Each structure stands twice: as C-alpha cells, then as structure tokens.
Coordinates of C-alpha atoms and ligand atoms in Angstrom, one line a residue:
X1 CA -4.1 -24.7 8.5
X2 CA -1.9 -27.4 8.5
X3 CA 1.3 -27.3 10.6
X4 CA 3.9 -27.0 7.5
X5 CA 2.5 -23.7 7.1
X6 CA 3.3 -21.9 9.9
X7 CA 6.1 -19.8 9.3
X8 CA 9.8 -20.5 11.1
X9 CA 9.3 -17.3 13.0
X10 CA 13.2 -18.1 14.6
X11 CA 14.9 -17.7 11.0
X12 CA 17.2 -14.9 11.3
X13 CA 16.8 -13.6 7.8
X14 CA 12.9 -13.8 7.4
X15 CA 12.9 -10.3 6.4
X16 CA 14.9 -10.8 3.4
X17 CA 11.6 -12.2 1.6
X18 CA 8.8 -11.0 3.8
X19 CA 5.3 -10.2 2.8
X20 CA 4.3 -7.3 6.0
X21 CA 1.0 -6.4 5.9
X22 CA 0.3 -2.8 7.2
X23 CA -2.2 -2.7 9.8
X24 CA -3.3 1.0 10.1
X25 CA -4.4 0.6 13.8
X26 CA -7.7 2.7 13.6
X27 CA -9.2 1.6 10.3
X28 CA -8.3 -2.4 10.6
X29 CA -10.9 -3.6 13.8
X30 CA -13.0 -2.1 16.1
X31 CA -13.3 -4.3 19.9
X32 CA -14.9 -1.7 21.7
X33 CA -17.3 -0.6 20.0
X34 CA -16.3 3.3 19.8
X35 CA -15.7 3.4 16.1
X36 CA -12.0 3.8 16.3
X37 CA -9.9 0.3 15.6
X38 CA -7.5 -1.2 18.4
X39 CA -5.6 -4.2 19.9
X40 CA -9.1 -6.1 21.1
X41 CA -10.0 -6.0 17.4
X42 CA -6.3 -7.0 15.7
X43 CA -6.4 -9.8 18.1
X44 CA -9.6 -11.1 16.6
X45 CA -8.6 -10.7 13.7
X46 CA -5.6 -12.2 13.5
X47 CA -6.5 -15.7 12.5
X48 CA -7.7 -13.7 9.0
X49 CA -4.0 -12.4 8.5
X50 CA -2.2 -15.9 9.3
X51 CA -5.0 -17.3 6.8
X52 CA -4.3 -14.5 4.3
X53 CA -0.2 -15.7 4.2
X54 CA 1.5 -13.1 5.6
X55 CA 4.7 -13.0 7.4
X56 CA 4.3 -10.0 9.3
X57 CA 2.2 -7.2 10.4
X58 CA 3.3 -3.7 11.3
X59 CA 1.0 -1.7 13.3
X60 CA 1.0 2.1 12.6
X61 CA 1.6 4.3 16.0
X62 CA -0.3 3.0 19.1
X63 CA 1.2 5.1 21.7
X64 CA 0.0 7.6 24.0
X65 CA -0.8 10.9 21.7
X66 CA -3.4 13.4 21.8
X67 CA -3.9 12.5 18.3
X68 CA -3.5 15.5 16.3
X69 CA -2.0 13.5 13.7
X70 CA -3.8 10.6 14.0
X71 CA -0.8 9.0 16.8
X72 CA 2.0 10.4 14.8
X73 CA 2.1 12.6 17.5
X74 CA 3.3 10.7 20.6
X75 CA 3.4 12.2 24.2
X76 CA 4.5 8.6 25.1
X77 CA 6.1 6.4 23.8
X78 CA 6.7 3.6 26.2
X79 CA 2.8 3.4 26.6
X80 CA -0.8 2.5 24.7
X81 CA -2.7 5.2 24.2
X82 CA -6.3 3.9 26.0
X83 CA -8.1 4.4 22.7
X84 CA -6.1 1.5 21.2
X85 CA -6.2 -0.4 24.7
X86 CA -3.7 -1.4 27.3
X87 CA -0.1 -2.5 27.4
X88 CA -0.9 -6.1 28.4
X89 CA -3.4 -6.2 25.5
X90 CA -0.4 -5.1 23.6
X91 CA 1.5 -7.8 25.0
X92 CA -1.1 -10.6 24.8
X93 CA -1.4 -9.2 20.7
X94 CA 2.0 -9.9 20.2
X95 CA 2.2 -13.7 21.8
X96 CA -0.6 -14.2 19.7
X97 CA 0.8 -13.1 16.4
X98 CA 4.1 -15.4 16.9
X99 CA 1.9 -18.6 18.2
X100 CA 0.0 -17.8 14.3
X101 CA 3.7 -17.2 12.7
X102 CA 3.1 -13.7 12.1
X103 CA 5.9 -11.0 13.2
X104 CA 5.5 -7.7 14.5
X105 CA 6.8 -4.5 13.9
X106 CA 5.7 -1.4 15.4
X107 CA 6.6 2.6 14.4
X108 CA 8.8 4.9 15.8
X109 CA 8.5 8.6 15.4
X110 CA 12.2 9.8 16.0
X111 CA 11.9 13.2 14.0
X112 CA 9.3 14.8 16.1
X113 CA 7.3 14.1 19.5
X114 CA 3.8 15.7 20.7
X115 CA 3.4 19.2 21.9
X116 CA 2.1 17.6 25.0
X117 CA 5.0 15.5 25.5
X118 CA 6.5 16.4 29.3
X119 CA 9.8 17.3 27.5
X120 CA 7.9 20.0 25.2
X121 CA 5.9 21.0 28.0
X122 CA 9.1 22.1 29.8
X123 CA 10.6 23.8 27.4
X124 CA 7.3 26.1 27.0
X125 CA 7.4 26.9 30.9
X126 CA 11.4 26.8 31.5
X127 CA 11.5 29.8 28.8
X128 CA 14.1 31.2 26.5
X129 CA 17.7 29.9 26.9
X130 CA 16.8 27.4 29.4
X131 CA 18.3 23.6 28.9
X132 CA 14.7 22.5 28.4
X133 CA 14.4 23.8 25.2
X134 CA 17.7 22.4 24.2
X135 CA 15.6 19.4 23.4
X136 CA 14.0 21.1 20.4
X137 CA 14.5 23.8 18.1
X138 CA 13.7 27.3 19.9
X139 CA 14.9 30.3 18.1
X140 CA 14.2 33.9 17.8
X141 CA 12.4 35.3 15.1
X142 CA 13.5 37.4 13.1
X143 CA 12.0 41.1 11.6
X144 CA 12.3 44.2 13.9
X145 CA 10.2 42.5 16.8
X146 CA 10.8 39.0 15.9
X147 CA 7.4 38.5 14.3
X148 CA 8.5 36.7 11.4
X149 CA 9.9 32.7 11.3
X150 CA 13.6 32.2 11.7
X151 CA 14.0 30.5 8.3
X152 CA 11.4 29.7 4.9
X153 CA 11.3 26.4 5.8
X154 CA 7.9 25.1 5.3
X155 CA 5.6 22.4 6.9
X156 CA 4.8 19.3 5.0
X157 CA 1.1 19.7 5.9
X158 CA 1.3 23.7 4.8
X159 CA 2.0 26.7 5.7
X160 CA 5.4 27.9 7.8
X161 CA 7.4 25.0 9.9
X162 CA 7.5 27.5 12.9
X163 CA 5.1 28.1 15.4
X164 CA 5.8 31.4 17.8
X165 CA 4.9 30.9 21.6
X166 CA 3.8 32.7 24.1
X167 CA 6.3 33.1 26.9
X168 CA 5.1 32.6 30.7
X169 CA 4.6 36.6 31.5
X170 CA 2.5 36.2 28.0
X171 CA 5.0 38.2 25.6
X172 CA 5.4 36.6 22.3
X173 CA 8.3 35.0 22.2
X174 CA 10.6 32.3 20.3
X175 CA 9.3 30.4 17.7
X176 CA 9.8 26.3 17.2
X177 CA 10.3 24.2 14.6
X178 CA 8.1 21.5 13.4
X179 CA 8.0 20.2 9.7
X180 CA 4.7 18.9 10.1
X181 CA 1.9 19.6 12.4
X182 CA 2.2 22.6 15.1
X183 CA 1.5 19.9 17.2
X184 CA 4.6 17.9 16.3
X185 CA 7.5 19.8 17.3
X186 CA 10.5 18.6 15.9
X187 CA 13.1 17.1 18.5
X188 CA 16.7 18.0 18.4
X189 CA 19.3 15.4 17.5
X190 CA 22.4 16.7 18.6
X191 CA 21.2 16.5 22.0
X192 CA 22.4 13.4 24.0
X193 CA 19.1 12.8 26.2
X194 CA 17.1 12.7 22.9
X195 CA 19.4 9.9 21.8
X196 CA 19.3 8.3 24.6
X197 CA 15.3 8.4 25.0
X198 CA 14.9 6.7 21.9
X199 CA 17.1 4.0 22.3
X200 CA 15.6 3.2 25.2
X201 CA 12.4 2.8 23.6
X202 CA 14.0 0.6 21.1
X203 CA 14.7 -2.0 23.8
X204 CA 11.1 -1.2 25.8
X205 CA 10.0 -2.8 22.5
X206 CA 12.4 -5.8 21.8
X207 CA 12.4 -6.6 25.6
X208 CA 8.6 -7.2 24.9
X209 CA 9.1 -9.6 22.0
X210 CA 8.9 -7.0 18.8
X211 CA 10.7 -8.2 15.7
X212 CA 11.1 -4.3 14.6
X213 CA 10.2 -0.9 13.7
X214 CA 9.0 0.9 10.3
X215 CA 11.3 4.4 10.9
X216 CA 8.8 7.5 10.7
X217 CA 10.8 10.4 8.6
X218 CA 13.8 8.7 8.4
X219 CA 15.6 11.1 6.6
X220 CA 14.4 13.9 8.8
X221 CA 16.5 14.1 12.6
X222 CA 19.5 15.8 11.2
X223 CA 19.3 19.9 10.3
X224 CA 21.6 22.2 9.2
X225 CA 23.5 23.6 12.5
X226 CA 22.5 26.7 11.2
X227 CA 18.9 26.5 10.5
X228 CA 19.5 28.3 6.7
X229 CA 16.6 29.4 4.4
X230 CA 15.8 26.1 1.7
X231 CA 17.3 27.7 -1.1
X232 CA 14.3 27.8 -4.1
X233 CA 16.3 25.8 -6.3
X234 CA 19.1 23.4 -6.3
X235 CA 20.6 21.6 -3.2
X236 CA 23.3 18.6 -4.4
X237 CA 22.4 15.3 -2.9
X238 CA 22.8 15.8 0.8
X239 CA 22.9 19.3 1.4
X240 CA 19.0 20.2 1.7
X241 CA 19.5 21.7 5.3
X242 CA 16.4 19.3 6.5
X243 CA 16.1 16.3 4.5
X244 CA 18.5 13.3 3.8
X245 CA 21.5 14.8 5.3
X246 CA 24.5 12.5 5.8
X247 CA 24.8 12.5 9.4
X248 CA 21.7 10.9 9.9
X249 CA 23.3 7.6 9.3
X250 CA 25.4 7.5 12.2
X251 CA 22.5 7.1 14.3
X252 CA 21.3 4.4 12.6
X253 CA 24.7 2.7 12.7
X254 CA 23.9 3.1 16.6
X255 CA 20.4 1.5 16.4
X256 CA 21.6 -1.1 14.6
X257 CA 24.1 -2.1 17.0
X258 CA 21.1 -2.6 19.4
X259 CA 18.6 -4.7 16.7
X260 CA 21.6 -6.9 16.4
X261 CA 22.4 -7.7 19.8
X262 CA 18.7 -9.4 20.2
X263 CA 17.9 -13.0 19.1
X264 CA 16.8 -13.2 17.0
X265 CA 18.0 -10.0 15.4
X266 CA 15.2 -7.3 15.1
X267 CA 15.0 -5.8 12.1
X268 CA 14.3 -2.0 10.6
X269 CA 12.5 -0.2 7.4
X270 CA 12.6 3.2 6.5
X271 CA 9.9 5.3 5.7
X272 CA 12.6 7.5 3.3
X273 CA 11.2 9.7 0.3
X274 CA 15.0 10.6 -0.8
X275 CA 15.5 11.8 -4.1
X276 CA 16.9 8.8 -5.7
X277 CA 17.3 4.7 -5.6
X278 CA 21.2 5.3 -4.9
X279 CA 20.6 7.7 -1.9
X280 CA 17.7 5.4 -0.8
X281 CA 20.7 2.8 -0.8
X282 CA 22.8 4.6 1.4
X283 CA 20.6 3.9 4.8
X284 CA 20.7 -0.1 3.8
X285 CA 24.5 -0.5 4.0
X286 CA 24.9 -3.4 6.1
X287 CA 25.7 -2.2 9.2
X288 CA 22.7 0.6 8.7
X289 CA 18.7 -0.4 8.5
X290 CA 17.6 -3.8 6.9
X291 CA 14.9 -2.4 4.0
X292 CA 13.4 0.7 3.2
X293 CA 10.3 1.1 1.6
X294 CA 10.3 1.6 -2.2
X295 CA 8.2 4.8 -3.1
X296 CA 10.0 5.4 -6.4
X297 CA 8.1 1.7 -7.1
X298 CA 5.2 3.3 -5.8
X299 CA 4.7 6.3 -7.8
X300 CA 5.7 4.8 -11.0
X301 CA 3.0 5.2 -13.8
X302 CA 1.3 1.7 -15.1
X303 CA 3.7 1.3 -18.0
X304 CA 5.6 -1.6 -19.3
X305 CA 8.6 1.3 -20.2
X306 CA 8.3 3.0 -17.0
X307 CA 8.1 0.2 -14.5
X308 CA 10.6 -1.8 -15.8
X309 CA 13.1 0.9 -15.6
X310 CA 12.1 1.7 -11.7
X311 CA 12.5 -2.1 -11.3
X312 CA 15.9 -2.6 -12.9
X313 CA 16.9 0.9 -10.7
X314 CA 16.0 -0.5 -7.5
X315 CA 17.4 -4.0 -7.9
X316 CA 20.4 -2.7 -8.9
X317 CA 21.2 0.0 -6.4
X318 CA 19.7 -2.3 -3.8
X319 CA 22.4 -4.9 -5.2
X320 CA 25.0 -2.7 -4.7
X321 CA 24.8 -2.2 -1.0
X322 CA 23.5 -6.3 -0.3
X323 CA 20.5 -5.4 0.5
X324 CA 16.9 -6.6 -0.4
X325 CA 14.5 -4.7 -2.5
X326 CA 11.2 -3.9 -1.5
X327 CA 8.2 -3.3 -3.1
X328 CA 4.8 -1.1 -1.9
X329 CA 2.0 -0.2 -3.8
X330 CA -0.2 1.7 -1.0
X331 CA 0.2 2.8 2.3
X332 CA -2.0 5.1 4.7
X333 CA 0.1 8.5 3.5
X334 CA -1.5 7.9 -0.2
X335 CA -4.3 7.5 -2.6
X336 CA -5.1 3.6 -2.8
X337 CA -3.8 2.1 -5.9
X338 CA -7.2 0.9 -7.4
X339 CA -8.1 4.4 -7.8
X340 CA -4.7 5.6 -8.9
X341 CA -4.7 3.0 -11.5
X342 CA -8.0 3.8 -12.3
X343 CA -7.0 6.7 -14.0
X344 CA -4.7 7.5 -17.6
X345 CA -1.6 6.8 -17.1
X346 CA 0.7 9.7 -18.5
X347 CA 4.1 9.5 -17.5
X348 CA 3.4 12.1 -14.1
X349 CA 3.1 10.0 -11.3
X350 CA -0.1 9.8 -9.3
X351 CA 0.1 9.9 -5.6
X352 CA -2.2 11.8 -3.4
X353 CA -5.9 12.1 -4.0
X354 CA -5.5 15.7 -4.7
X355 CA -3.5 14.3 -8.0
X356 CA -6.3 12.3 -9.3
X357 CA -9.5 13.4 -8.0
X358 CA -9.7 16.0 -10.8
X359 CA -9.5 12.9 -13.5
X360 CA -12.0 11.0 -15.1
X361 CA -12.1 7.1 -13.5
X362 CA -12.1 3.9 -14.7
X363 CA -12.5 1.6 -11.0
X364 CA -12.8 -1.4 -13.9
X365 CA -10.0 -1.0 -15.2
X366 CA -8.1 0.4 -12.0
X367 CA -8.9 -3.0 -10.4
X368 CA -8.1 -4.5 -13.3
X369 CA -4.7 -3.3 -13.0
X370 CA -4.3 -3.6 -9.6
X371 CA -4.6 -6.8 -9.8
X372 CA -1.8 -7.3 -12.1
X373 CA -0.1 -5.3 -10.4
X374 CA 0.0 -7.6 -7.2
X375 CA 1.4 -10.5 -9.1
X376 CA 4.3 -8.3 -10.5
X377 CA 5.0 -7.5 -7.0
X378 CA 5.3 -10.5 -5.7
X379 CA 7.2 -12.0 -8.0
X380 CA 9.9 -9.5 -8.0
X381 CA 12.6 -10.2 -5.5
X382 CA 12.7 -9.2 -2.0
X383 CA 10.4 -8.6 0.1
X384 CA 6.7 -6.9 0.1
X385 CA 4.3 -4.6 1.7
X386 CA 0.3 -5.0 1.7
X387 CA -1.6 -1.7 3.1
X388 CA -4.8 -3.0 4.9
X389 CA -7.7 -3.3 2.6
X390 CA -6.0 -3.6 -0.6
X391 CA -6.4 -7.5 -0.2
X392 CA -9.9 -6.4 -0.8
X393 CA -9.3 -4.3 -3.7
X394 CA -10.8 -1.3 -2.0
X395 CA -10.8 1.9 -3.8
X396 CA -10.0 5.4 -2.3
X397 CA -13.1 7.0 -0.9
X398 CA -13.0 10.0 -2.7
X399 CA -16.1 11.4 -1.9
X400 CA -16.0 11.6 2.0
X401 CA -17.9 14.8 3.2
X402 CA -15.6 18.0 4.4
X403 CA -16.9 17.6 8.1
X404 CA -15.5 14.1 8.2
X405 CA -12.2 15.2 7.5
X406 CA -9.5 14.0 10.5
X407 CA -6.2 15.0 8.6
X408 CA -4.3 18.0 9.8
X409 CA -3.6 18.4 6.0
X410 CA -7.2 19.9 5.6
X411 CA -7.1 22.3 8.2
X412 CA -3.2 23.1 7.5
X413 CA -3.6 23.9 3.8
X414 CA -6.8 26.7 4.1
X415 CA -9.1 23.4 3.5
X416 CA -7.8 23.4 -0.3
X417 CA -6.1 19.9 0.2
X418 CA -8.3 16.9 0.7
X419 CA -5.3 14.8 2.6
X420 CA -5.0 11.6 3.1
X421 CA -8.4 10.6 5.1
X422 CA -9.7 9.0 1.4
X423 CA -7.4 5.7 2.1
X424 CA -8.1 5.5 6.0
X425 CA -12.0 4.7 5.8
X426 CA -12.2 1.5 8.5
X427 CA -11.6 -1.4 6.1
X428 CA -15.3 -3.5 5.3
X429 CA -15.7 -7.2 6.8
X430 CA -19.0 -8.2 6.3
X431 CA -22.7 -7.7 5.9
X432 CA -24.4 -5.1 3.7
X433 CA -24.2 -2.1 5.3
X434 CA -21.7 0.2 7.3
X435 CA -19.9 -0.5 9.8
X436 CA -19.6 -3.9 8.2
X437 CA -18.6 -5.6 10.7
X438 CA -15.7 -3.6 11.7
X439 CA -17.2 -3.3 14.9
X440 CA -19.5 -5.7 16.7
X441 CA -21.2 -3.6 19.4
X442 CA -21.5 0.0 19.5
X443 CA -23.7 2.1 17.8
X444 CA -22.4 1.2 14.5
X445 CA -19.9 4.3 14.2
X446 CA -17.1 4.6 12.4
X447 CA -14.3 7.1 12.9
X448 CA -14.6 8.2 9.2
X449 CA -17.7 7.5 7.0
X450 CA -17.7 4.5 5.0
X451 CA -19.5 4.1 1.2
X452 CA -22.5 2.7 1.2
X453 CA -21.4 0.8 -1.5
X454 CA -19.4 -1.6 -0.1
X455 CA -20.9 -5.2 0.5
X456 CA -19.3 -6.6 -2.4
X457 CA -15.7 -5.8 -0.8
X458 CA -16.1 -7.6 2.5
X459 CA -13.8 -10.2 3.4
X460 CA -16.7 -12.6 3.7
X461 CA -18.3 -11.7 0.3
X462 CA -15.2 -12.6 -1.2
X463 CA -14.0 -15.6 0.6
X464 CA -14.7 -18.8 -1.1
X465 CA -15.3 -16.5 -4.6
X466 CA -12.5 -17.7 -7.0
X467 CA -12.8 -14.6 -8.9
X468 CA -12.3 -12.4 -6.1
X469 CA -9.3 -10.2 -5.3
X470 CA -9.2 -11.4 -1.6
X471 CA -8.6 -15.3 -3.2
X472 CA -6.2 -13.6 -5.6
X473 CA -4.1 -12.2 -2.7
X474 CA -4.4 -15.9 -0.9
X475 CA -3.9 -17.8 -3.7
X476 CA -0.5 -15.4 -4.9
X477 CA 0.9 -15.5 -1.2
X478 CA 0.1 -19.3 -1.2
X479 CA 1.5 -20.4 -5.0
X480 CA 4.8 -18.0 -3.6
X481 CA 5.7 -19.3 -0.2
X482 CA 5.9 -22.6 -2.1
X483 CA 7.8 -21.1 -5.1
X484 CA 11.3 -21.8 -4.4
X485 CA 12.4 -19.2 -7.0
X486 CA 10.3 -16.1 -5.3
X487 CA 11.7 -14.0 -2.5
X488 CA 14.9 -13.3 -1.8
X489 CA 17.3 -13.8 -5.3
X490 CA 17.8 -12.8 -8.0
X491 CA 15.5 -11.8 -11.9
X492 CA 16.6 -11.9 -15.3
X493 CA 14.4 -9.8 -18.1
X494 CA 13.2 -11.9 -20.9
X495 CA 12.7 -10.3 -24.3
X496 CA 9.5 -9.3 -24.7
X497 CA 7.2 -7.0 -27.4
X498 CA 6.6 -3.4 -26.2
X499 CA 4.4 -2.7 -23.6
X500 CA 5.1 -6.3 -22.2
X501 CA 7.2 -7.4 -18.5
X502 CA 8.9 -10.8 -19.0
X503 CA 11.0 -11.8 -16.3
X504 CA 12.4 -15.2 -14.9
X505 CA 13.4 -16.6 -11.9
X506 CA 15.4 -19.6 -10.9
X507 CA 14.5 -22.5 -10.8
X508 CA 11.8 -22.6 -13.3
X509 CA 9.6 -19.4 -12.8
X510 CA 8.6 -16.8 -15.3
X511 CA 6.5 -13.4 -14.7
X512 CA 4.6 -11.6 -17.9
X513 CA 2.8 -8.8 -17.4
X514 CA 0.7 -7.3 -20.4
X515 CA 0.1 -3.5 -20.5
X516 CA 0.1 -3.2 -23.7
X517 CA -3.1 -2.5 -26.2
X518 CA -3.5 -6.1 -27.3
X519 CA -3.5 -9.5 -26.2
X520 CA -0.3 -11.6 -26.3
X521 CA 0.9 -15.3 -26.8
X522 CA 2.0 -17.1 -23.2
X523 CA 5.3 -19.0 -24.1
X524 CA 5.2 -22.4 -25.0
X525 CA 6.7 -25.1 -22.9
X526 CA 5.4 -23.1 -19.6
X527 CA 2.4 -24.1 -17.1
X528 CA 0.2 -21.2 -15.6
X529 CA 0.3 -21.2 -11.5
X530 CA -1.6 -18.4 -11.3
X531 CA -3.1 -15.5 -13.4
X532 CA -4.5 -11.8 -12.3
X533 CA -7.4 -12.5 -14.6
X534 CA -8.7 -14.9 -16.8
X535 CA -6.8 -16.0 -19.8
X536 CA -8.1 -17.8 -23.0
X537 CA -7.4 -19.7 -25.8
X538 CA -3.9 -19.3 -24.2
X539 CA -3.0 -15.7 -24.7
X540 CA -2.7 -13.4 -21.8
X541 CA -5.5 -10.5 -21.8
X542 CA -4.2 -6.5 -21.5
X543 CA -4.2 -5.7 -17.7
X544 CA -3.4 -8.8 -17.0
X545 CA 0.0 -10.8 -15.2
X546 CA 0.7 -14.6 -15.0
X547 CA 2.8 -16.8 -13.2
X548 CA 4.4 -19.5 -15.2
X549 CA 6.3 -22.7 -14.5
X550 CA 8.7 -23.2 -16.9
X551 CA 9.6 -26.6 -18.5
X552 CA 12.6 -25.6 -21.1
Ligands
LIG1 C1 5.4 9.9 7.9 C2 3.8 9.1 8.3 C3 2.6 10.0 8.1 C4 2.6 11.0 9.4 C5 3.8 11.9 8.9 C6 4.7 12.5 10.2 O1 5.2 10.0 7.0 O2 4.0 8.1 7.4 O3 1.1 9.5 8.1 O4 2.0 12.5 8.7 O5 5.6 11.2 9.1 O6 4.9 11.7 11.5

C-alpha cells in the first residue's frame, strides 16, 4: 500500500461516501483458539481490511454479556466481554485501525439490557412498586390472578413479549416486557437515569477514539404510555404502540449534540426496519442521525423494475432531508444474498433462511448475481455496507445440524425457525479444511461448524485470482475510490431496454446491469472500467454489471 492510499481519517464528511465492513466479531478471526472470534483475531486481520479497501469497520457488540443473544444482551456497556478480550486490547485495536486509515464504529443497544445487568437484578430484588423497577417495564398481569400477560405484544424471537417473575417471597409476581428474548428486558426511556447512562456510554467510547455507533433497534425505545394491545390491523404512521413512535426522535437530537461536540464529529447509523423510506428519512433530519441501513433495498428482489423503483424511492427520500443514501445486501440477521439470489426471484421479498430454505437453489446463478449486485451497490450515490465474508462470495450455511443452533430464535420458536446462524458461520481464511485458518491455535473448534466444502472460498485461495469474488471487491473498491463520480452525489437514469438498469454519474461514469433474459450491447463511446463477469464481443451477458467511463 502506498501512502496515497491511506484515507484521511480527519475528513469530517467521510461517512457520506464510506464503505463500511461489518465485523461480526465472533465469526471474523479467533486469536486465542477458543473457537470464538475476538479482538486479537481482528487486530491480526486489520491489514486485510485495509488492503480490501474499505473505509471503516462496524463491530457488533463486544461488551460484557451472558451472550443469550450473541452479545445483544449487554450486562456492562463500558467493558469488554472476556470472550472477546480486554479494554486495553480494544484501545490498541482502535489505534491500529486508525493508523491504517480505518474508522471504527461500535454497536450500541439502547432498547434493552441483559437480565444480568445489575439494574435488572436490583429491580427483581426490590419488588413491585419500587423505584428500581421503573427503569424497566414491570406490570401486573391480567386475569383473576394476574396469570395473563399485560397485553398482546409479541417477542421478535417468538412467543409473548412478557415474562412473569417470581417475587422475593416465592410467589408469582409482575410481568416484565422484552421485545426480544426474556434475557433482554426493555428499558424504560422515560427514566432520566436510563437516558443519562446511555449518554455516558456514548462519551465513554467517543473519548476512546471510536468514530461512531450503529444503533440497535433504533425505532424501538419509546412505548405507548398505556401499553395498549397491538391491533390486528391498521396503524397510521407513528401509531404502533412500540415501533417507530415519533417521540424517539427527541432522543436522537440529544445524541447528535454529543456526537457533534467531538472533533472530528462522531456519526450514527440507525438499524431501523420501518415501513417506508419516508419514515426512515425522518431519522436522518440534519439534527438527528447521519445514516440508516437501507433494508428496503436489502429485501428488493433481483429484478430490474423493483430495483429501479427502490433506488429511486431511496434517493428521493434521502434527498428530502439532505442525507446520503446507504446500501446494504447482507448482515448478521438475514440469509446471505448469494443464497437469496440463488432462488427464483418472484416479487416476494426474501429475507431469512426460513424464507428460502425450501426453494430450489442455483448457487452459480446466485453468485453471478451477487457479483453484479456489488458493482451496482458501489456505483450508487452515498455509502455502502459489506458484511463479513460477502467479499469471499460466501453462501448461507443452510444445513447446520439442529444441535448447533445458538440463535435464541430456534428455541423461542419451538424449534421451528432455523434463525440466523446460517449467515454467522466463522469465515474461511486459508487451508483445505475447517477451521480454514479461523484460528491458528487451539483444537480447531469453531463456535458454529463450518462446511467441509469451503476450501475454494478462503481468502488465500482467492487472493491473486482475477476471476475471484475477493479480487472483484478489491478492484471495485479501488476503482470507486479513484473515480470522482462515485460515492456521494447525484445519479441519472438512462433509457434502457426492459430488464436493464442503466444510470450515469458525473463526471463521465455509467453503470449498466443486465437482469433481462439475453445479452445486451454495451453503448458505443465508452471504455470498460470493471465488469462483474467476462464480457465478450461488446455484449453484456445476463446477470452481469459493468462500470463504464463515458467519453461522449
Ligand atoms: C438487532 C440485531 C439483532 C438482535 C436484535 C436484538 O436487530 O441486529 O442481531 O438480535 O437487535 O438486540
């Protein structure tokens, strides 16, 4: 790497065009040989990320946690869980990333805590009516003896969103709210101590040099005061009793002030599965959050008409608030996009492994489409996310044995949903068999078993092979960085045959994606910068994308 490749980590608007790599820490690289990825492993692989050419990493929760939901059950947000390392190692990692020109984003979990957090333990011990219980949502049950949950809200992982506690004297007591697992009680954001504590957490990590946060379940924190039932049908915008309520925005205005008080200003990205791009844009008003994951894009089928509509809607909604759009194809909660695109693309959105597992799969097609998809994503205006292993072209692991499942979804659904473990399998680095260099010491164990046929997917096997997905990502990120038209800015749709996406960006750039059923001609007067697969005789094959320099 030459010095001119080093990113300027002090540029305040870096986030408007950044490509951010999601380090699902437990699956990235294992430094101590216990089978779980950790900070030591991440530090050893930071040069790989710098060479890949991303601008930043986002690290999933690494805080002290009993790991009931892979760390999204936080017991102490201002310390590192021993399974991942120490605070000193975290500090070293942040410094090393910065030295390589990589920004560092963490993951903050404000909607709930772990049931092992001292606050919740104190609430259990203190009993009904106590001030300790007010930091959470404790309520008496319904029914003659309080045996029914206070309302009909459902947990995201299956079953009711309420669990009944046993009082200190051994009798059945109140119920507490958990929109996720029972080990993740929802915090009460009307409580000033809750608010103050999260602000302290932001400052704790900002002071250590962290560049920003991904906000977990960003639309969840505000609940309707009366906790009414969710209606079977019908809610106007902002009227759902526990999702995307308007009062949540006031929290983010406060957080933005804290982020802006630092130099360089720190940034936020919202995890917000909300109904429409317009509702999402509300989180991105100039005094709120900087960016948000574009899940509407993630679930859009690989079909030109739908993609074009989602892209247009996204760009328009973001422009209305002056925020850069973002683009994402995969993360730790959805089936990997190679495997989603390997299925017939009807109009129905495919998201989870459960949505695809019964459908016939053609992995060669899925891979081809995924390669085209990354060129499309990286040519669009704004910033983009890469989920660990997607640069290796990894498919979803669809056949994990039942006894391997770790995601609480499996048990909470009565063992009917295969959950999210299939996209979380530790990634392969080198060698012909598991653990494929995931750990270099220890007994070769990995926290989820790796498939036996991943040797061709290792970073080592792909490095230097110009046809590999890894080299495609490296080239795409290099060309993107060197091309003034890419990143933040505008785009213009060009006329194109049915099934083809064509857009231009100034100065002198055009992207073409062929999702029709036959090859199409590449426009005259252009020069090919990069293609997702081979181009023959001036024609772009099906499921292929190309970046062009236009000289017209
Ligand atoms: C978010 C996370 C997911 C987690 C949930 C509860 O959706 O991405 O992994 O299970 O929040 O914290």
